[in-house]
Amino acid sequence: MKYQKGEFRYEGKAKRIFEVVGSPDLLWMEFKDSLTAFNAQKKGSFSNKGVINKQIAVLIFRYLSSRGIKSHWVADVSEREWICQRLTIIPLEVVVRNWLAGSTAKKFGIEEGTALKAPLVEFYYKKDELNDPFVSDDQALVIGAAQDQAQLNALKKQALAVNEALVHFFSKMGIRLIDFKIEFGVSERGEVILGDEITPDSCRLWDLATNEKLDKDRFRRDLGRVEESYQEVLKRITSTWESQL
Ligand code: TMP
Ligand code: ASP
């Protein structure tokens, strides 16, 4: 095999990370079956969740790549593992919202599913001990989460480009992209590129016709049919896009 799994590095809530022997610029990432919410206060899992999510993430990254948006994904090595570029993660969760839902709907007392006039980009400081708090641009700079305002502006621009591509991607399969969270990192070559994953764990996806939720809110809110919904998203992606990717 081209890639050889190296030493274990780190275990997160949904992934395990290993070195790649002889390639310090790469990482080996395994998608686990676990499912957590509310900063891991709620825990669950279903078998093959990691396999489904990895497939979804690869198809999305391949689609984004076809639209000129680079990600850290490099190659698949097994059904739940991939090779990706090693990035220095920028400690900001970048959330894009097209329709108000979740924390921001609650914060402003606005009904979930209310349309926004334009996509809203928000930054959350990536720090589990603090529950990933919302930060303004100035706060992000004061705590050193980003280099400078130009970097924050670049993140917003890239996040909006990802949003535009994904809205199209999902609408083709009868899904409304309500909101999502992405992360960026800096590559060895100093390029800011998309990292982590884009899956039903990190997006709100509603069926266009029925508004049925097809994402992690089914787990967060005990709505049932969690596994079926993730499978439905994968099925729609493969039937709509696989031949083109
Ligand atoms: P929020 O409405 O709870 O702030 O979530 C916004 C979007 O970000 C939603 O699609 C879910 C996603 N998200 C994550 O991927 N990880 C997280 O830790 C949180 C809080 C949200
Ligand atoms: N990602 C967080 C967790 O795994 C929160 C969430 O998605 O609700 O706990």
PDB file of N, CA and C in Angstrom, residues 60-120:
ATOM      1  N   ILE A  60     -18.551  15.338  -0.824  1.00  0.00           N
ATOM      2  CA  ILE A  60     -18.679  16.799  -0.732  1.00  0.00           C
ATOM      3  C   ILE A  60     -17.345  17.470  -1.052  1.00  0.00           C
ATOM      4  N   PHE A  61     -16.258  16.954  -0.513  1.00  0.00           N
ATOM      5  CA  PHE A  61     -14.952  17.571  -0.811  1.00  0.00           C
ATOM      6  C   PHE A  61     -14.603  17.432  -2.299  1.00  0.00           C
ATOM      7  N   ARG A  62     -14.992  16.297  -2.900  1.00  0.00           N
ATOM      8  CA  ARG A  62     -14.718  16.148  -4.338  1.00  0.00           C
ATOM      9  C   ARG A  62     -15.541  17.139  -5.145  1.00  0.00           C
ATOM     10  N   TYR A  63     -16.778  17.322  -4.730  1.00  0.00           N
ATOM     11  CA  TYR A  63     -17.633  18.307  -5.412  1.00  0.00           C
ATOM     12  C   TYR A  63     -17.042  19.714  -5.263  1.00  0.00           C
ATOM     13  N   LEU A  64     -16.644  20.061  -4.046  1.00  0.00           N
ATOM     14  CA  LEU A  64     -16.081  21.407  -3.827  1.00  0.00           C
ATOM     15  C   LEU A  64     -14.827  21.595  -4.669  1.00  0.00           C
ATOM     16  N   SER A  65     -14.015  20.542  -4.740  1.00  0.00           N
ATOM     17  CA  SER A  65     -12.803  20.615  -5.545  1.00  0.00           C
ATOM     18  C   SER A  65     -13.158  20.895  -7.016  1.00  0.00           C
ATOM     19  N   SER A  66     -14.243  20.265  -7.501  1.00  0.00           N
ATOM     20  CA  SER A  66     -14.666  20.507  -8.898  1.00  0.00           C
ATOM     21  C   SER A  66     -15.125  21.949  -9.093  1.00  0.00           C
ATOM     22  N   ARG A  67     -15.448  22.622  -8.000  1.00  0.00           N
ATOM     23  CA  ARG A  67     -15.837  24.037  -8.067  1.00  0.00           C
ATOM     24  C   ARG A  67     -14.668  24.960  -7.680  1.00  0.00           C
ATOM     25  N   GLY A  68     -13.465  24.400  -7.619  1.00  0.00           N
ATOM     26  CA  GLY A  68     -12.273  25.205  -7.353  1.00  0.00           C
ATOM     27  C   GLY A  68     -12.016  25.497  -5.887  1.00  0.00           C
ATOM     28  N   ILE A  69     -12.704  24.751  -4.989  1.00  0.00           N
ATOM     29  CA  ILE A  69     -12.484  24.983  -3.549  1.00  0.00           C
ATOM     30  C   ILE A  69     -11.668  23.816  -2.987  1.00  0.00           C
ATOM     31  N   LYS A  70     -10.489  24.139  -2.492  1.00  0.00           N
ATOM     32  CA  LYS A  70      -9.584  23.085  -2.019  1.00  0.00           C
ATOM     33  C   LYS A  70      -9.923  22.656  -0.594  1.00  0.00           C
ATOM     34  N   SER A  71      -9.715  21.355  -0.313  1.00  0.00           N
ATOM     35  CA  SER A  71      -9.847  20.867   1.063  1.00  0.00           C
ATOM     36  C   SER A  71      -8.608  20.054   1.403  1.00  0.00           C
ATOM     37  N   HIS A  72      -8.560  19.591   2.654  1.00  0.00           N
ATOM     38  CA  HIS A  72      -7.386  18.830   3.104  1.00  0.00           C
ATOM     39  C   HIS A  72      -7.427  17.369   2.651  1.00  0.00           C
ATOM     40  N   TRP A  73      -8.550  16.892   2.080  1.00  0.00           N
ATOM     41  CA  TRP A  73      -8.667  15.488   1.688  1.00  0.00           C
ATOM     42  C   TRP A  73      -7.664  15.141   0.574  1.00  0.00           C
ATOM     43  N   VAL A  74      -6.964  14.020   0.762  1.00  0.00           N
ATOM     44  CA  VAL A  74      -5.947  13.616  -0.217  1.00  0.00           C
ATOM     45  C   VAL A  74      -6.318  12.295  -0.898  1.00  0.00           C
ATOM     46  N   ALA A  75      -6.653  11.268  -0.093  1.00  0.00           N
ATOM     47  CA  ALA A  75      -6.943   9.947  -0.668  1.00  0.00           C
ATOM     48  C   ALA A  75      -7.705   9.100   0.339  1.00  0.00           C
ATOM     49  N   ASP A  76      -8.449   8.132  -0.169  1.00  0.00           N
ATOM     50  CA  ASP A  76      -9.121   7.168   0.710  1.00  0.00           C
ATOM     51  C   ASP A  76      -8.194   5.995   0.989  1.00  0.00           C
ATOM     52  N   VAL A  77      -8.228   5.458   2.222  1.00  0.00           N
ATOM     53  CA  VAL A  77      -7.438   4.257   2.485  1.00  0.00           C
ATOM     54  C   VAL A  77      -8.286   3.072   2.938  1.00  0.00           C
ATOM     55  N   SER A  78      -9.478   3.334   3.459  1.00  0.00           N
ATOM     56  CA  SER A  78     -10.396   2.241   3.795  1.00  0.00           C
ATOM     57  C   SER A  78     -11.780   2.849   3.874  1.00  0.00           C
ATOM     58  N   GLU A  79     -12.775   2.002   4.216  1.00  0.00           N
ATOM     59  CA  GLU A  79     -14.137   2.554   4.196  1.00  0.00           C
ATOM     60  C   GLU A  79     -14.368   3.646   5.244  1.00  0.00           C
ATOM     61  N   ARG A  80     -13.568   3.643   6.317  1.00  0.00           N
ATOM     62  CA  ARG A  80     -13.762   4.715   7.300  1.00  0.00           C
ATOM     63  C   ARG A  80     -12.492   5.540   7.573  1.00  0.00           C
ATOM     64  N   GLU A  81     -11.510   5.419   6.689  1.00  0.00           N
ATOM     65  CA  GLU A  81     -10.256   6.153   6.910  1.00  0.00           C
ATOM     66  C   GLU A  81      -9.817   6.874   5.648  1.00  0.00           C
ATOM     67  N   TRP A  82      -9.213   8.044   5.847  1.00  0.00           N
ATOM     68  CA  TRP A  82      -8.645   8.757   4.707  1.00  0.00           C
ATOM     69  C   TRP A  82      -7.312   9.385   5.093  1.00  0.00           C
ATOM     70  N   ILE A  83      -6.610   9.809   4.061  1.00  0.00           N
ATOM     71  CA  ILE A  83      -5.374  10.550   4.239  1.00  0.00           C
ATOM     72  C   ILE A  83      -5.692  12.007   3.946  1.00  0.00           C
ATOM     73  N   CYS A  84      -5.222  12.880   4.834  1.00  0.00           N
ATOM     74  CA  CYS A  84      -5.446  14.305   4.569  1.00  0.00           C
ATOM     75  C   CYS A  84      -4.159  15.081   4.836  1.00  0.00           C
ATOM     76  N   GLN A  85      -4.155  16.303   4.356  1.00  0.00           N
ATOM     77  CA  GLN A  85      -2.999  17.169   4.614  1.00  0.00           C
ATOM     78  C   GLN A  85      -2.971  17.539   6.086  1.00  0.00           C
ATOM     79  N   ARG A  86      -1.788  17.641   6.632  1.00  0.00           N
ATOM     80  CA  ARG A  86      -1.659  18.115   8.015  1.00  0.00           C
ATOM     81  C   ARG A  86      -1.792  19.640   7.988  1.00  0.00           C
ATOM     82  N   LEU A  87      -2.752  20.134   8.746  1.00  0.00           N
ATOM     83  CA  LEU A  87      -2.963  21.581   8.789  1.00  0.00           C
ATOM     84  C   LEU A  87      -2.754  22.087  10.206  1.00  0.00           C
ATOM     85  N   THR A  88      -2.352  23.332  10.311  1.00  0.00           N
ATOM     86  CA  THR A  88      -2.413  23.990  11.613  1.00  0.00           C
ATOM     87  C   THR A  88      -3.790  24.624  11.660  1.00  0.00           C
ATOM     88  N   ILE A  89      -4.658  24.029  12.479  1.00  0.00           N
ATOM     89  CA  ILE A  89      -6.059  24.467  12.476  1.00  0.00           C
ATOM     90  C   ILE A  89      -6.188  25.869  13.064  1.00  0.00           C
ATOM     91  N   ILE A  90      -6.932  26.710  12.378  1.00  0.00           N
ATOM     92  CA  ILE A  90      -7.267  28.037  12.899  1.00  0.00           C
ATOM     93  C   ILE A  90      -8.389  27.801  13.917  1.00  0.00           C
ATOM     94  N   PRO A  91      -8.202  28.201  15.181  1.00  0.00           N
ATOM     95  CA  PRO A  91      -9.165  27.771  16.212  1.00  0.00           C
ATOM     96  C   PRO A  91     -10.492  28.534  16.191  1.00  0.00           C
ATOM     97  N   LEU A  92     -11.110  28.553  15.016  1.00  0.00           N
ATOM     98  CA  LEU A  92     -12.418  29.199  14.872  1.00  0.00           C
ATOM     99  C   LEU A  92     -13.347  28.241  14.154  1.00  0.00           C
ATOM    100  N   GLU A  93     -14.534  28.037  14.701  1.00  0.00           N
ATOM    101  CA  GLU A  93     -15.559  27.304  13.967  1.00  0.00           C
ATOM    102  C   GLU A  93     -16.305  28.356  13.164  1.00  0.00           C
ATOM    103  N   VAL A  94     -16.337  28.176  11.870  1.00  0.00           N
ATOM    104  CA  VAL A  94     -16.979  29.165  11.001  1.00  0.00           C
ATOM    105  C   VAL A  94     -18.368  28.622  10.640  1.00  0.00           C
ATOM    106  N   VAL A  95     -19.395  29.330  11.093  1.00  0.00           N
ATOM    107  CA  VAL A  95     -20.771  28.891  10.848  1.00  0.00           C
ATOM    108  C   VAL A  95     -21.396  29.804   9.795  1.00  0.00           C
ATOM    109  N   VAL A  96     -22.035  29.194   8.806  1.00  0.00           N
ATOM    110  CA  VAL A  96     -22.774  29.974   7.806  1.00  0.00           C
ATOM    111  C   VAL A  96     -24.249  29.590   7.929  1.00  0.00           C
ATOM    112  N   ARG A  97     -25.096  30.592   7.981  1.00  0.00           N
ATOM    113  CA  ARG A  97     -26.542  30.343   8.110  1.00  0.00           C
ATOM    114  C   ARG A  97     -27.290  30.964   6.933  1.00  0.00           C
ATOM    115  N   ASN A  98     -28.159  30.164   6.314  1.00  0.00           N
ATOM    116  CA  ASN A  98     -29.039  30.660   5.256  1.00  0.00           C
ATOM    117  C   ASN A  98     -30.446  30.894   5.789  1.00  0.00           C
ATOM    118  N   TRP A  99     -30.820  30.067   6.743  1.00  0.00           N
ATOM    119  CA  TRP A  99     -32.118  30.134   7.408  1.00  0.00           C
ATOM    120  C   TRP A  99     -31.818  30.101   8.902  1.00  0.00           C
ATOM    121  N   LEU A 100     -32.528  30.886   9.694  1.00  0.00           N
ATOM    122  CA  LEU A 100     -32.206  30.885  11.131  1.00  0.00           C
ATOM    123  C   LEU A 100     -32.683  29.597  11.794  1.00  0.00           C
ATOM    124  N   ALA A 101     -31.800  29.023  12.596  1.00  0.00           N
ATOM    125  CA  ALA A 101     -32.140  27.822  13.364  1.00  0.00           C
ATOM    126  C   ALA A 101     -31.137  27.710  14.500  1.00  0.00           C
ATOM    127  N   GLY A 102     -31.375  26.785  15.391  1.00  0.00           N
ATOM    128  CA  GLY A 102     -30.404  26.475  16.435  1.00  0.00           C
ATOM    129  C   GLY A 102     -30.098  27.655  17.330  1.00  0.00           C
ATOM    130  N   SER A 103     -28.817  27.826  17.651  1.00  0.00           N
ATOM    131  CA  SER A 103     -28.427  28.779  18.705  1.00  0.00           C
ATOM    132  C   SER A 103     -28.775  30.229  18.373  1.00  0.00           C
ATOM    133  N   THR A 104     -28.641  30.611  17.102  1.00  0.00           N
ATOM    134  CA  THR A 104     -28.883  32.026  16.775  1.00  0.00           C
ATOM    135  C   THR A 104     -30.384  32.339  16.738  1.00  0.00           C
ATOM    136  N   ALA A 105     -31.198  31.364  16.337  1.00  0.00           N
ATOM    137  CA  ALA A 105     -32.661  31.553  16.376  1.00  0.00           C
ATOM    138  C   ALA A 105     -33.083  31.746  17.843  1.00  0.00           C
ATOM    139  N   LYS A 106     -32.500  30.931  18.719  1.00  0.00           N
ATOM    140  CA  LYS A 106     -32.821  30.998  20.149  1.00  0.00           C
ATOM    141  C   LYS A 106     -32.372  32.337  20.743  1.00  0.00           C
ATOM    142  N   LYS A 107     -31.134  32.726  20.380  1.00  0.00           N
ATOM    143  CA  LYS A 107     -30.546  33.958  20.913  1.00  0.00           C
ATOM    144  C   LYS A 107     -31.421  35.177  20.619  1.00  0.00           C
ATOM    145  N   PHE A 108     -32.008  35.220  19.415  1.00  0.00           N
ATOM    146  CA  PHE A 108     -32.801  36.393  19.029  1.00  0.00           C
ATOM    147  C   PHE A 108     -34.311  36.166  19.149  1.00  0.00           C
ATOM    148  N   GLY A 109     -34.697  34.992  19.645  1.00  0.00           N
ATOM    149  CA  GLY A 109     -36.126  34.720  19.809  1.00  0.00           C
ATOM    150  C   GLY A 109     -36.864  34.698  18.482  1.00  0.00           C
ATOM    151  N   ILE A 110     -36.182  34.256  17.445  1.00  0.00           N
ATOM    152  CA  ILE A 110     -36.808  34.197  16.112  1.00  0.00           C
ATOM    153  C   ILE A 110     -37.094  32.732  15.775  1.00  0.00           C
ATOM    154  N   GLU A 111     -38.220  32.504  15.153  1.00  0.00           N
ATOM    155  CA  GLU A 111     -38.639  31.134  14.860  1.00  0.00           C
ATOM    156  C   GLU A 111     -37.647  30.407  13.948  1.00  0.00           C
ATOM    157  N   GLU A 112     -37.394  29.152  14.261  1.00  0.00           N
ATOM    158  CA  GLU A 112     -36.514  28.335  13.409  1.00  0.00           C
ATOM    159  C   GLU A 112     -37.097  28.232  12.007  1.00  0.00           C
ATOM    160  N   GLY A 113     -36.221  28.327  11.019  1.00  0.00           N
ATOM    161  CA  GLY A 113     -36.697  28.198   9.644  1.00  0.00           C
ATOM    162  C   GLY A 113     -37.016  29.548   9.023  1.00  0.00           C
ATOM    163  N   THR A 114     -36.755  30.651   9.761  1.00  0.00           N
ATOM    164  CA  THR A 114     -36.956  31.984   9.185  1.00  0.00           C
ATOM    165  C   THR A 114     -35.819  32.263   8.188  1.00  0.00           C
ATOM    166  N   ALA A 115     -36.205  32.718   6.991  1.00  0.00           N
ATOM    167  CA  ALA A 115     -35.197  32.971   5.953  1.00  0.00           C
ATOM    168  C   ALA A 115     -34.367  34.199   6.308  1.00  0.00           C
ATOM    169  N   LEU A 116     -33.105  34.181   5.948  1.00  0.00           N
ATOM    170  CA  LEU A 116     -32.241  35.361   6.116  1.00  0.00           C
ATOM    171  C   LEU A 116     -32.106  36.046   4.761  1.00  0.00           C
ATOM    172  N   LYS A 117     -32.012  37.379   4.780  1.00  0.00           N
ATOM    173  CA  LYS A 117     -31.918  38.124   3.507  1.00  0.00           C
ATOM    174  C   LYS A 117     -30.632  37.778   2.762  1.00  0.00           C
ATOM    175  N   ALA A 118     -29.565  37.550   3.548  1.00  0.00           N
ATOM    176  CA  ALA A 118     -28.276  37.161   2.965  1.00  0.00           C
ATOM    177  C   ALA A 118     -27.633  36.181   3.944  1.00  0.00           C
ATOM    178  N   PRO A 119     -26.754  35.319   3.463  1.00  0.00           N
ATOM    179  CA  PRO A 119     -26.107  34.373   4.384  1.00  0.00           C
ATOM    180  C   PRO A 119     -25.363  35.107   5.501  1.00  0.00           C
ATOM    181  N   LEU A 120     -25.462  34.548   6.695  1.00  0.00           N
ATOM    182  CA  LEU A 120     -24.822  35.136   7.870  1.00  0.00           C
ATOM    183  C   LEU A 120     -23.609  34.265   8.228  1.00  0.00           C
TER     184      LEU A 120
END
